[in-house]
């Protein structure tokens, strides 16, 4: 993993550390007038840097306009702090309180500077702080994968379980009988029983990082096929109202609301920590919130105290000792891990993989034509990841039914099958007419029609594979539907090579026809999924390259669902 893989373009190039100090004593003379101007410039720059680094954390007050102080009111600027601390926004006040106790009476400048910064932003910041208190030990593992090692001191300072929360007015929708679950949240979102679901960015925040991890673990518990479990987890991503919500902002919004119905639609349901929910509940607000830890998979935010090599060891130790159990519990944190809660995985890829996939999803106006191979080879028997004997077709039915739920309301879709057993038959048949996925025809939404058709998918044993002709026809069909600000793609899934029909042509002839039809003003990328070891991957790579698309190899038929998930993400990333 490269150092800049999770860099954020919104960050300044360097982390600036403004120095807090007490009110300065009266000056002795006018010789410090120039120093006063310098102080004002430094303070203004420091305030700007503080706001930039805190815009994903706790609110920071805007500096008020003030007259230029007289020379008698100025003092030399404070030196750089000896110890720079970055802490997750919710625990930063506890660290600041401890840091204040290290200053001697009357001391104007503090040796310790604490900034409230979301963990993912610290990863990308320069310079790195001396002490880091992220909201999960998982961030230290991610930092290590980037080549940055942090030494922890003792057990974590605090713990706080993740909860699913929302306005009390809709609690029966996301917490029936007072209990929440990740699987229940996903189902409620898919069935549109919730006004809105929001999550924070998993590449920046702990609620996002651990929330996505827990959701994937929850789907894996009830689904033997890992690829299908991944598809189900991504289903919630496709339904999110906001996938990069600012956690502090959402609580500020709730605090400002006066009507519970308005809050239910404006704020909706979201994962947070018990500490953040409890802190909100302790204060009287007109709109009350409720929530609980998901019953299917529980995870804790933990707050390790970590220092980098070269940090002033004595000051690091003194600050750690100044953080008391009373201050931690008083702020709403726990002092022990939740019994039965999952710990961050030892393999950091298990955190990064789902988070990166989640973050890479792109909600766009989306038009897709699915081309599904219905030739006889799809009836071949295989062994799936759970060790079950199945056929390629049965895996497609199972994976496709899960995939049908992934497409968001902004999607327009159609589906063809291709495979002919008689010379008189066409190269392909339309199984689901093209249109908006939420529109109803014959009393049933197109999404339900898609799921039903895939569920009844039965390849013809004697059918050949008119792959090339179907792709040419599909691209031509979708080229006529291209419109501005909309991704228009063709997704083709096949387990073999073109042949066995009257439409058979050479790869050279196919590419010549395909390339001749390419129109830069009306791009239609082909996303080609090669299913099984017999798929003609060079041919699929050729059609993807000619159209600006992508090729995905599901060499092991048991990996079909993962291949479909990749195709889905690739299609949504096309713009």
Coordinates of C-alpha atoms in Angstrom, one line a residue:
X1 CA 0.0 0.0 0.0
X2 CA 1.6 3.3 -1.0
X3 CA 1.9 6.3 1.3
X4 CA -0.5 8.4 -0.6
X5 CA -3.2 5.8 -1.3
X6 CA -5.5 7.3 1.2
X7 CA -4.4 10.9 0.7
X8 CA -7.1 13.5 0.8
X9 CA -6.9 16.4 -1.7
X10 CA -8.8 18.6 0.8
X11 CA -5.8 18.5 3.2
X12 CA -3.1 21.1 3.4
X13 CA 0.3 19.9 2.3
X14 CA 1.5 20.2 5.9
X15 CA -0.1 19.9 9.4
X16 CA 0.3 23.3 11.1
X17 CA 0.5 23.4 14.9
X18 CA -0.7 26.7 16.3
X19 CA 0.4 27.4 19.9
X20 CA -2.2 28.2 22.6
X21 CA -1.2 30.5 25.4
X22 CA -2.6 32.5 28.3
X23 CA -3.3 36.3 28.1
X24 CA 0.1 38.1 27.8
X25 CA 1.3 40.5 30.5
X26 CA 1.6 44.2 29.7
X27 CA 4.6 45.1 27.4
X28 CA 7.4 47.4 28.4
X29 CA 7.7 49.6 25.3
X30 CA 7.0 50.5 21.8
X31 CA 9.9 48.4 20.5
X32 CA 7.6 45.4 20.2
X33 CA 5.2 47.0 17.6
X34 CA 6.7 45.0 14.8
X35 CA 6.4 41.8 16.9
X36 CA 2.7 42.6 17.3
X37 CA 2.2 42.5 13.6
X38 CA 4.1 39.2 13.4
X39 CA 1.9 37.7 16.1
X40 CA -1.3 38.7 14.3
X41 CA 0.0 37.1 11.1
X42 CA 1.0 33.9 12.9
X43 CA -2.3 33.7 14.8
X44 CA -4.3 34.2 11.6
X45 CA -2.3 31.5 9.7
X46 CA -2.6 29.1 12.7
X47 CA -6.3 29.7 13.0
X48 CA -6.8 28.9 9.3
X49 CA -4.7 25.7 9.6
X50 CA -6.6 24.7 12.7
X51 CA -10.0 25.0 10.8
X52 CA -8.6 23.1 7.8
X53 CA -7.5 20.2 10.0
X54 CA -10.7 20.3 12.1
X55 CA -13.3 20.5 9.4
X56 CA -14.0 16.8 9.8
X57 CA -14.1 16.9 13.5
X58 CA -15.3 19.0 16.3
X59 CA -16.7 22.5 15.4
X60 CA -14.2 25.3 15.7
X61 CA -15.4 28.9 16.3
X62 CA -14.5 31.5 13.6
X63 CA -12.1 34.1 14.9
X64 CA -13.8 37.4 15.5
X65 CA -12.5 40.6 14.1
X66 CA -10.4 42.5 16.7
X67 CA -8.6 45.8 16.6
X68 CA -4.8 45.8 16.4
X69 CA -3.5 45.7 20.0
X70 CA -1.3 48.4 21.3
X71 CA 2.3 47.6 22.0
X72 CA 1.6 47.4 25.7
X73 CA -0.7 44.4 25.0
X74 CA 1.7 42.3 23.0
X75 CA 4.2 39.6 23.9
X76 CA 6.7 37.5 22.0
X77 CA 5.0 34.5 20.2
X78 CA 5.1 31.2 22.0
X79 CA 7.8 28.7 20.8
X80 CA 6.7 25.6 18.9
X81 CA 5.1 23.0 21.2
X82 CA 7.4 20.3 22.5
X83 CA 4.7 17.6 22.1
X84 CA 2.2 17.6 19.2
X85 CA -0.9 15.4 19.7
X86 CA -3.5 14.4 17.2
X87 CA -6.6 12.8 18.7
X88 CA -9.9 11.6 17.4
X89 CA -12.4 14.5 17.8
X90 CA -14.6 12.9 20.5
X91 CA -11.7 12.1 22.9
X92 CA -9.7 15.3 22.1
X93 CA -11.3 17.2 25.0
X94 CA -10.1 14.5 27.5
X95 CA -6.5 14.8 26.1
X96 CA -6.7 18.6 26.3
X97 CA -7.8 18.5 29.9
X98 CA -4.9 16.3 30.8
X99 CA -2.4 18.5 28.8
X100 CA -3.6 21.5 30.8
X101 CA -2.6 19.9 34.0
X102 CA 1.0 19.7 32.9
X103 CA 1.4 23.5 32.7
X104 CA 2.8 25.2 35.8
X105 CA 0.8 28.0 37.4
X106 CA 1.3 31.2 35.5
X107 CA 2.9 29.5 32.6
X108 CA 1.9 31.4 29.4
X109 CA 2.9 28.9 26.7
X110 CA 1.9 25.2 26.8
X111 CA 4.4 22.5 26.0
X112 CA 1.6 20.3 24.5
X113 CA -0.6 21.1 21.5
X114 CA -3.7 18.9 21.0
X115 CA -5.6 18.9 17.7
X116 CA -8.9 17.1 17.1
X117 CA -8.4 15.3 13.8
X118 CA -10.2 12.3 12.2
X119 CA -7.8 9.3 12.0
X120 CA -7.8 9.0 8.2
X121 CA -6.6 12.6 7.9
X122 CA -3.8 12.0 10.2
X123 CA -2.5 9.3 8.0
X124 CA -2.1 11.8 5.1
X125 CA -0.8 14.7 7.2
X126 CA 2.7 16.2 7.2
X127 CA 4.4 16.4 9.6
X128 CA 3.1 13.5 11.6
X129 CA 2.2 14.2 15.3
X130 CA 4.4 13.0 18.2
X131 CA 1.4 11.3 19.9
X132 CA -1.6 9.9 18.2
X133 CA -4.8 8.8 19.8
X134 CA -7.0 7.5 16.9
X135 CA -10.4 5.9 17.5
X136 CA -9.3 2.4 16.6
X137 CA -6.2 0.3 16.8
X138 CA -7.0 -0.6 13.2
X139 CA -5.6 2.8 12.1
X140 CA -2.2 1.9 13.6
X141 CA -2.2 -1.3 11.6
X142 CA -3.0 0.8 8.4
X143 CA -0.2 3.2 9.3
X144 CA 2.2 0.2 9.7
X145 CA 1.2 -1.0 6.2
X146 CA 2.2 2.4 4.9
X147 CA 5.6 2.0 6.6
X148 CA 4.9 4.2 9.7
X149 CA 5.3 2.4 13.0
X150 CA 3.7 3.8 16.2
X151 CA 4.7 2.5 19.7
X152 CA 1.7 2.0 22.0
X153 CA 1.8 2.8 25.7
X154 CA -0.3 0.3 27.8
X155 CA -3.8 -0.6 27.0
X156 CA -6.1 1.7 25.0
X157 CA -7.3 4.8 26.9
X158 CA -10.9 4.0 26.3
X159 CA -13.5 2.0 24.4
X160 CA -16.9 2.7 22.9
X161 CA -19.0 0.3 20.9
X162 CA -20.5 1.2 17.6
X163 CA -24.3 1.7 17.6
X164 CA -26.9 2.3 15.0
X165 CA -28.8 5.4 15.9
X166 CA -31.5 7.8 14.6
X167 CA -34.4 10.0 15.8
X168 CA -36.7 8.3 18.3
X169 CA -39.6 9.0 16.0
X170 CA -38.5 6.3 13.6
X171 CA -36.8 3.9 16.1
X172 CA -39.3 1.1 15.4
X173 CA -38.1 1.2 11.8
X174 CA -34.4 0.6 12.5
X175 CA -34.6 -0.9 16.0
X176 CA -37.7 -3.1 16.3
X177 CA -38.1 -4.1 19.9
X178 CA -35.2 -1.8 20.7
X179 CA -32.7 -4.0 18.9
X180 CA -30.6 -3.1 15.9
X181 CA -28.6 -5.2 13.4
X182 CA -26.5 -4.6 10.3
X183 CA -28.5 -7.1 8.3
X184 CA -31.7 -5.4 9.5
X185 CA -30.4 -2.0 8.5
X186 CA -29.5 -3.3 5.1
X187 CA -32.9 -4.9 4.6
X188 CA -34.8 -1.8 5.7
X189 CA -32.8 0.3 3.3
X190 CA -33.3 -2.1 0.4
X191 CA -37.1 -2.3 1.1
X192 CA -37.1 1.5 1.4
X193 CA -38.6 1.4 4.9
X194 CA -36.2 4.1 6.1
X195 CA -36.3 7.8 5.2
X196 CA -32.5 7.9 4.8
X197 CA -29.4 6.1 5.7
X198 CA -26.0 7.8 6.1
X199 CA -22.5 6.7 6.9
X200 CA -19.2 8.5 7.2
X201 CA -16.2 7.9 4.9
X202 CA -14.4 4.6 5.8
X203 CA -11.1 6.0 4.6
X204 CA -11.4 8.9 7.0
X205 CA -13.5 8.0 10.1
X206 CA -13.6 5.0 12.5
X207 CA -17.4 4.8 12.4
X208 CA -17.1 4.4 8.6
X209 CA -14.1 2.0 8.7
X210 CA -15.5 -0.3 11.4
X211 CA -19.0 0.0 10.2
X212 CA -18.2 -1.3 6.7
X213 CA -16.1 -4.1 8.3
X214 CA -18.9 -5.1 10.6
X215 CA -21.4 -5.0 7.8
X216 CA -19.3 -7.3 5.7
X217 CA -18.8 -9.7 8.6
X218 CA -22.6 -9.7 9.3
X219 CA -23.4 -10.6 5.7
X220 CA -20.7 -13.3 5.7
X221 CA -22.2 -14.9 8.8
X222 CA -25.5 -15.7 6.9
X223 CA -24.1 -16.2 3.4
X224 CA -21.7 -19.1 2.6
X225 CA -20.5 -17.6 -0.7
X226 CA -18.0 -14.8 0.1
X227 CA -18.8 -13.0 -3.2
X228 CA -22.5 -12.9 -2.6
X229 CA -21.9 -11.7 0.9
X230 CA -19.8 -8.9 -0.6
X231 CA -22.6 -8.1 -3.0
X232 CA -25.1 -7.9 -0.2
X233 CA -22.9 -5.5 1.8
X234 CA -22.5 -3.3 -1.2
X235 CA -26.3 -3.2 -1.5
X236 CA -26.5 -0.9 1.5
X237 CA -23.8 1.3 -0.1
X238 CA -26.0 1.7 -3.2
X239 CA -28.9 2.9 -1.0
X240 CA -27.1 5.5 1.1
X241 CA -28.4 9.0 1.1
X242 CA -24.9 10.2 2.0
X243 CA -21.7 8.0 2.2
X244 CA -19.4 10.7 3.6
X245 CA -21.4 12.4 6.3
X246 CA -19.5 14.5 8.8
X247 CA -20.2 12.9 12.2
X248 CA -20.0 16.1 14.2
X249 CA -22.2 17.9 11.6
X250 CA -24.9 15.4 11.9
X251 CA -25.2 15.9 15.6
X252 CA -25.1 19.6 15.2
X253 CA -28.0 19.3 12.7
X254 CA -29.9 17.1 15.1
X255 CA -29.4 19.6 17.9
X256 CA -30.8 22.4 15.7
X257 CA -33.9 20.5 14.7
X258 CA -37.2 21.3 16.3
X259 CA -39.5 18.8 14.5
X260 CA -38.9 15.0 14.8
X261 CA -40.5 14.3 11.5
X262 CA -38.2 16.7 9.7
X263 CA -35.2 15.4 11.5
X264 CA -36.2 11.8 10.5
X265 CA -35.9 12.7 6.8
X266 CA -33.1 15.2 7.1
X267 CA -30.9 13.1 9.3
X268 CA -32.1 9.6 9.1
X269 CA -30.3 6.6 10.5
X270 CA -26.5 6.3 10.8
X271 CA -23.8 4.4 12.7
X272 CA -22.0 6.3 15.5
X273 CA -20.3 5.4 18.8
X274 CA -22.1 4.9 22.1
X275 CA -20.1 7.8 23.5
X276 CA -21.2 10.2 20.9
X277 CA -24.8 9.1 21.2
X278 CA -24.7 9.3 25.0
X279 CA -23.2 12.8 24.9
X280 CA -26.0 14.0 22.7
X281 CA -28.7 12.3 24.9
X282 CA -27.3 14.0 28.1
X283 CA -28.2 17.4 26.8
X284 CA -31.8 18.4 26.5
X285 CA -32.7 18.6 22.8
X286 CA -36.1 19.0 21.2
X287 CA -35.5 16.0 19.0
X288 CA -34.5 12.9 20.9
X289 CA -32.3 10.2 19.6
X290 CA -32.0 6.5 20.3
X291 CA -29.8 3.6 19.3
X292 CA -28.1 0.4 20.3
X293 CA -25.2 -1.9 19.4
X294 CA -26.1 -4.2 16.4
X295 CA -27.0 -7.7 17.7
X296 CA -25.4 -9.6 14.8
X297 CA -21.9 -8.1 14.9
X298 CA -20.5 -5.8 17.6
X299 CA -17.3 -3.8 17.1
X300 CA -15.6 -1.4 19.5
X301 CA -13.9 1.9 18.8
X302 CA -10.8 1.8 21.0
X303 CA -8.5 4.6 21.7
X304 CA -4.8 3.6 21.8
X305 CA -2.2 6.0 23.1
X306 CA 0.7 5.8 20.5
X307 CA 3.9 7.8 20.0
X308 CA 6.3 8.0 17.2
X309 CA 10.1 7.4 17.3
X310 CA 11.9 10.6 18.4
X311 CA 9.0 12.0 20.4
X312 CA 10.1 13.5 23.8
X313 CA 9.8 10.4 26.0
X314 CA 9.3 12.1 29.3
X315 CA 6.6 14.4 28.1
X316 CA 4.9 11.5 26.3
X317 CA 4.9 9.5 29.6
X318 CA 3.7 12.4 31.7
X319 CA 0.8 13.2 29.4
X320 CA -0.3 9.5 29.4
X321 CA -0.2 9.5 33.2
X322 CA -2.3 12.6 33.3
X323 CA -5.2 11.0 31.5
X324 CA -7.3 9.6 34.3
X325 CA -10.0 6.9 34.4
X326 CA -12.4 9.5 35.9
X327 CA -11.9 11.9 33.0
X328 CA -12.5 9.0 30.5
X329 CA -15.6 7.7 32.1
X330 CA -16.9 11.3 32.7
X331 CA -16.7 11.9 29.0
X332 CA -18.9 8.9 28.3
X333 CA -16.3 6.3 27.3
X334 CA -15.9 2.7 28.7
X335 CA -12.7 1.5 30.3
X336 CA -12.9 -2.0 29.0
X337 CA -13.7 -3.7 25.7
X338 CA -17.3 -5.0 25.1
X339 CA -17.6 -8.7 25.7
X340 CA -17.8 -10.6 22.4
X341 CA -17.0 -7.6 20.3
X342 CA -14.8 -8.2 17.2
X343 CA -11.3 -6.8 17.3
X344 CA -9.7 -5.3 14.2
X345 CA -8.4 -8.1 12.0
X346 CA -4.7 -9.0 12.1
X347 CA -4.7 -8.9 8.3
X348 CA -5.1 -5.2 7.5
X349 CA -6.3 -6.0 4.0
X350 CA -9.6 -7.3 5.6
X351 CA -10.1 -3.7 6.7
X352 CA -8.8 -1.9 3.7
X353 CA -10.4 -4.1 1.0
X354 CA -14.0 -3.4 2.0
X355 CA -13.3 0.2 2.8
X356 CA -11.6 0.9 -0.5
X357 CA -14.4 -0.9 -2.4
X358 CA -17.0 1.1 -0.5
X359 CA -15.2 4.3 -1.1
X360 CA -14.7 3.7 -4.8
X361 CA -18.4 3.2 -5.4
X362 CA -19.6 6.1 -7.5
X363 CA -23.3 7.0 -7.4
X364 CA -24.1 8.2 -10.9
X365 CA -27.0 8.3 -13.3
X366 CA -26.4 4.8 -14.8
X367 CA -27.6 3.0 -17.9
X368 CA -26.6 -0.7 -18.3
X369 CA -27.4 -3.5 -20.6
X370 CA -26.7 -7.0 -19.2
X371 CA -25.7 -9.6 -21.7
X372 CA -25.8 -13.1 -20.2
X373 CA -24.4 -16.2 -21.8
X374 CA -27.1 -18.9 -22.0
X375 CA -25.1 -21.5 -24.0
X376 CA -24.9 -25.2 -23.0
X377 CA -21.5 -24.9 -21.2
X378 CA -23.2 -23.0 -18.4
X379 CA -24.7 -26.3 -17.3
X380 CA -21.3 -27.7 -16.3
X381 CA -20.9 -28.9 -12.7
X382 CA -18.5 -27.1 -10.4
X383 CA -17.7 -27.0 -6.7
X384 CA -18.5 -23.7 -4.9
X385 CA -16.6 -22.0 -2.0
X386 CA -18.7 -23.8 0.6
X387 CA -17.8 -27.2 -1.0
X388 CA -21.2 -27.7 -2.5
X389 CA -21.7 -29.3 -5.9
X390 CA -23.4 -26.9 -8.2
X391 CA -23.5 -25.8 -11.8
X392 CA -22.3 -22.6 -13.3
X393 CA -26.0 -21.8 -14.0
X394 CA -27.1 -22.3 -10.4
X395 CA -24.3 -20.0 -9.2
X396 CA -25.4 -17.4 -11.7
X397 CA -29.0 -17.6 -10.4
X398 CA -27.8 -17.1 -6.9
X399 CA -25.3 -14.4 -7.6
X400 CA -27.5 -12.6 -10.1
X401 CA -30.4 -12.5 -7.6
X402 CA -28.1 -10.7 -5.1
X403 CA -26.8 -8.4 -7.8
X404 CA -30.3 -7.3 -8.8
X405 CA -30.5 -5.6 -5.5
X406 CA -27.4 -3.5 -6.0
X407 CA -28.6 -1.2 -8.6
X408 CA -29.7 2.1 -7.2
X409 CA -32.9 4.0 -8.0
X410 CA -30.9 6.1 -10.5
X411 CA -30.3 3.1 -12.7
X412 CA -31.9 2.2 -16.0
X413 CA -31.4 -1.4 -17.1
X414 CA -32.2 -4.1 -19.6
X415 CA -31.1 -7.7 -19.9
X416 CA -30.5 -10.1 -22.9
X417 CA -29.6 -13.7 -23.0
X418 CA -27.5 -15.0 -25.9
X419 CA -27.2 -18.6 -27.1
X420 CA -28.7 -20.3 -30.1
X421 CA -29.5 -24.0 -30.8
X422 CA -31.1 -23.7 -34.2
X423 CA -29.9 -21.8 -37.3
X424 CA -33.2 -19.9 -37.5
X425 CA -32.9 -18.4 -34.0
X426 CA -31.7 -14.8 -33.3
X427 CA -28.3 -14.3 -31.6
X428 CA -30.0 -13.0 -28.4
X429 CA -33.4 -12.6 -26.8
X430 CA -34.6 -9.7 -24.7
X431 CA -35.5 -11.0 -21.2
X432 CA -36.0 -7.6 -19.4
X433 CA -37.0 -4.6 -21.5
X434 CA -34.8 -1.5 -21.0
X435 CA -36.1 1.2 -18.6
X436 CA -35.7 2.7 -15.1
X437 CA -35.3 0.0 -12.5
X438 CA -37.9 1.4 -10.3
X439 CA -40.6 1.6 -13.0
X440 CA -43.3 -1.0 -13.0
X441 CA -44.5 -2.9 -16.0
X442 CA -47.2 -5.6 -15.8
X443 CA -47.7 -4.7 -12.2
X444 CA -44.1 -5.5 -11.2
X445 CA -41.0 -3.2 -10.8
X446 CA -38.2 -3.8 -13.3
X447 CA -36.0 -4.7 -10.3
X448 CA -38.3 -7.6 -9.4
X449 CA -38.6 -8.6 -13.0
X450 CA -34.8 -8.7 -13.3
X451 CA -34.5 -10.9 -10.1
X452 CA -37.3 -13.2 -11.3
X453 CA -35.7 -13.7 -14.7
X454 CA -32.3 -14.4 -13.3
X455 CA -33.9 -16.8 -10.8
X456 CA -35.4 -18.8 -13.6
X457 CA -32.3 -18.8 -15.8
X458 CA -31.9 -22.1 -17.6
X459 CA -29.2 -22.4 -20.3
X460 CA -30.1 -24.6 -23.4
X461 CA -27.8 -27.7 -23.5
X462 CA -27.3 -27.6 -27.2
X463 CA -26.9 -23.8 -27.6
X464 CA -23.8 -22.3 -29.2
X465 CA -22.3 -18.9 -28.2
X466 CA -22.9 -15.9 -30.5
X467 CA -20.8 -13.7 -28.3
X468 CA -19.4 -11.3 -30.9
X469 CA -22.7 -10.5 -32.6
X470 CA -24.4 -10.0 -29.3
X471 CA -21.8 -7.5 -28.1
X472 CA -22.0 -5.6 -31.5
X473 CA -25.8 -5.4 -31.2
X474 CA -25.7 -4.5 -27.5
X475 CA -23.2 -1.7 -28.0
X476 CA -25.1 -0.3 -31.0
X477 CA -28.3 -0.4 -28.9
X478 CA -26.9 1.5 -26.0
X479 CA -25.0 4.0 -28.2
X480 CA -28.4 5.3 -29.2
X481 CA -29.3 5.8 -25.6
X482 CA -26.2 7.8 -24.5
X483 CA -27.1 11.1 -22.9
X484 CA -25.1 13.8 -20.9
X485 CA -24.1 13.2 -17.3
X486 CA -25.0 9.5 -17.5
X487 CA -22.8 6.5 -17.5
X488 CA -23.9 4.1 -20.3
X489 CA -22.3 0.7 -20.3
X490 CA -22.6 -2.9 -21.6
X491 CA -21.8 -5.7 -19.1
X492 CA -21.3 -9.1 -20.8
X493 CA -20.8 -12.4 -18.9
X494 CA -19.6 -15.4 -20.7
X495 CA -17.9 -18.7 -19.9
X496 CA -16.7 -19.6 -23.4
X497 CA -15.7 -18.3 -26.8
X498 CA -17.6 -17.2 -29.8
X499 CA -18.7 -20.2 -32.0
X500 CA -21.2 -22.9 -32.8
X501 CA -23.7 -20.6 -34.5
X502 CA -24.4 -19.0 -37.8
X503 CA -23.2 -15.7 -36.3
X504 CA -19.6 -17.0 -35.8
X505 CA -16.9 -14.6 -37.0
X506 CA -13.2 -14.2 -36.5
X507 CA -11.9 -12.0 -33.7
X508 CA -10.2 -9.7 -36.3
X509 CA -13.5 -9.2 -38.1
X510 CA -15.3 -8.6 -34.8
X511 CA -12.8 -6.0 -33.6
X512 CA -12.9 -4.3 -37.0
X513 CA -16.7 -3.9 -36.8
X514 CA -16.6 -2.9 -33.1
X515 CA -13.9 -0.3 -33.6
X516 CA -15.6 1.2 -36.7
X517 CA -18.6 1.9 -34.6
X518 CA -16.8 3.7 -31.8
X519 CA -18.0 7.3 -31.4
X520 CA -16.0 9.4 -28.9
X521 CA -19.1 11.6 -28.5
X522 CA -21.2 8.6 -27.5
X523 CA -18.9 6.3 -25.6
X524 CA -20.3 2.8 -24.5
X525 CA -17.6 0.9 -22.6
X526 CA -17.9 -2.9 -22.5
X527 CA -17.2 -4.4 -19.1
X528 CA -16.5 -8.1 -19.8
X529 CA -16.6 -10.8 -17.1
X530 CA -14.9 -14.1 -18.1
X531 CA -16.6 -16.8 -16.2
X532 CA -14.6 -20.0 -15.6
X533 CA -11.3 -21.3 -17.1
X534 CA -12.6 -21.7 -20.6
X535 CA -13.6 -18.1 -21.1
X536 CA -11.8 -16.5 -24.0
X537 CA -10.0 -13.8 -22.0
X538 CA -7.9 -12.3 -24.9
X539 CA -11.1 -11.7 -26.9
X540 CA -12.8 -10.1 -23.8
X541 CA -9.7 -7.9 -23.3
X542 CA -9.8 -6.8 -26.9
X543 CA -13.5 -5.7 -26.8
X544 CA -12.9 -3.9 -23.4
X545 CA -9.8 -2.1 -24.8
X546 CA -11.5 -1.0 -28.0
X547 CA -14.4 0.6 -26.1
X548 CA -12.6 2.0 -23.0
X549 CA -14.0 -0.7 -20.7
X550 CA -12.6 -3.3 -18.4
X551 CA -12.1 -7.1 -18.3
X552 CA -12.7 -9.1 -15.1
X553 CA -11.6 -12.7 -14.7
X554 CA -13.7 -15.0 -12.6
X555 CA -11.4 -17.9 -13.5
X556 CA -12.8 -20.1 -10.7
X557 CA -16.5 -20.4 -11.3
X558 CA -17.0 -20.2 -7.5
X559 CA -15.7 -16.6 -7.8
X560 CA -18.6 -15.5 -10.0
X561 CA -20.2 -13.3 -7.4
X562 CA -17.0 -11.5 -6.7
X563 CA -16.6 -11.0 -10.5
X564 CA -20.1 -9.5 -10.7
X565 CA -19.3 -7.2 -7.7
X566 CA -16.2 -6.0 -9.6
X567 CA -18.2 -5.4 -12.8
X568 CA -20.8 -3.5 -10.8
X569 CA -18.2 -1.2 -9.3
X570 CA -16.4 -0.8 -12.6
X571 CA -19.7 0.2 -14.3
X572 CA -20.4 2.8 -11.6
X573 CA -16.9 4.2 -11.9
X574 CA -17.4 4.8 -15.6
X575 CA -18.3 8.4 -16.4

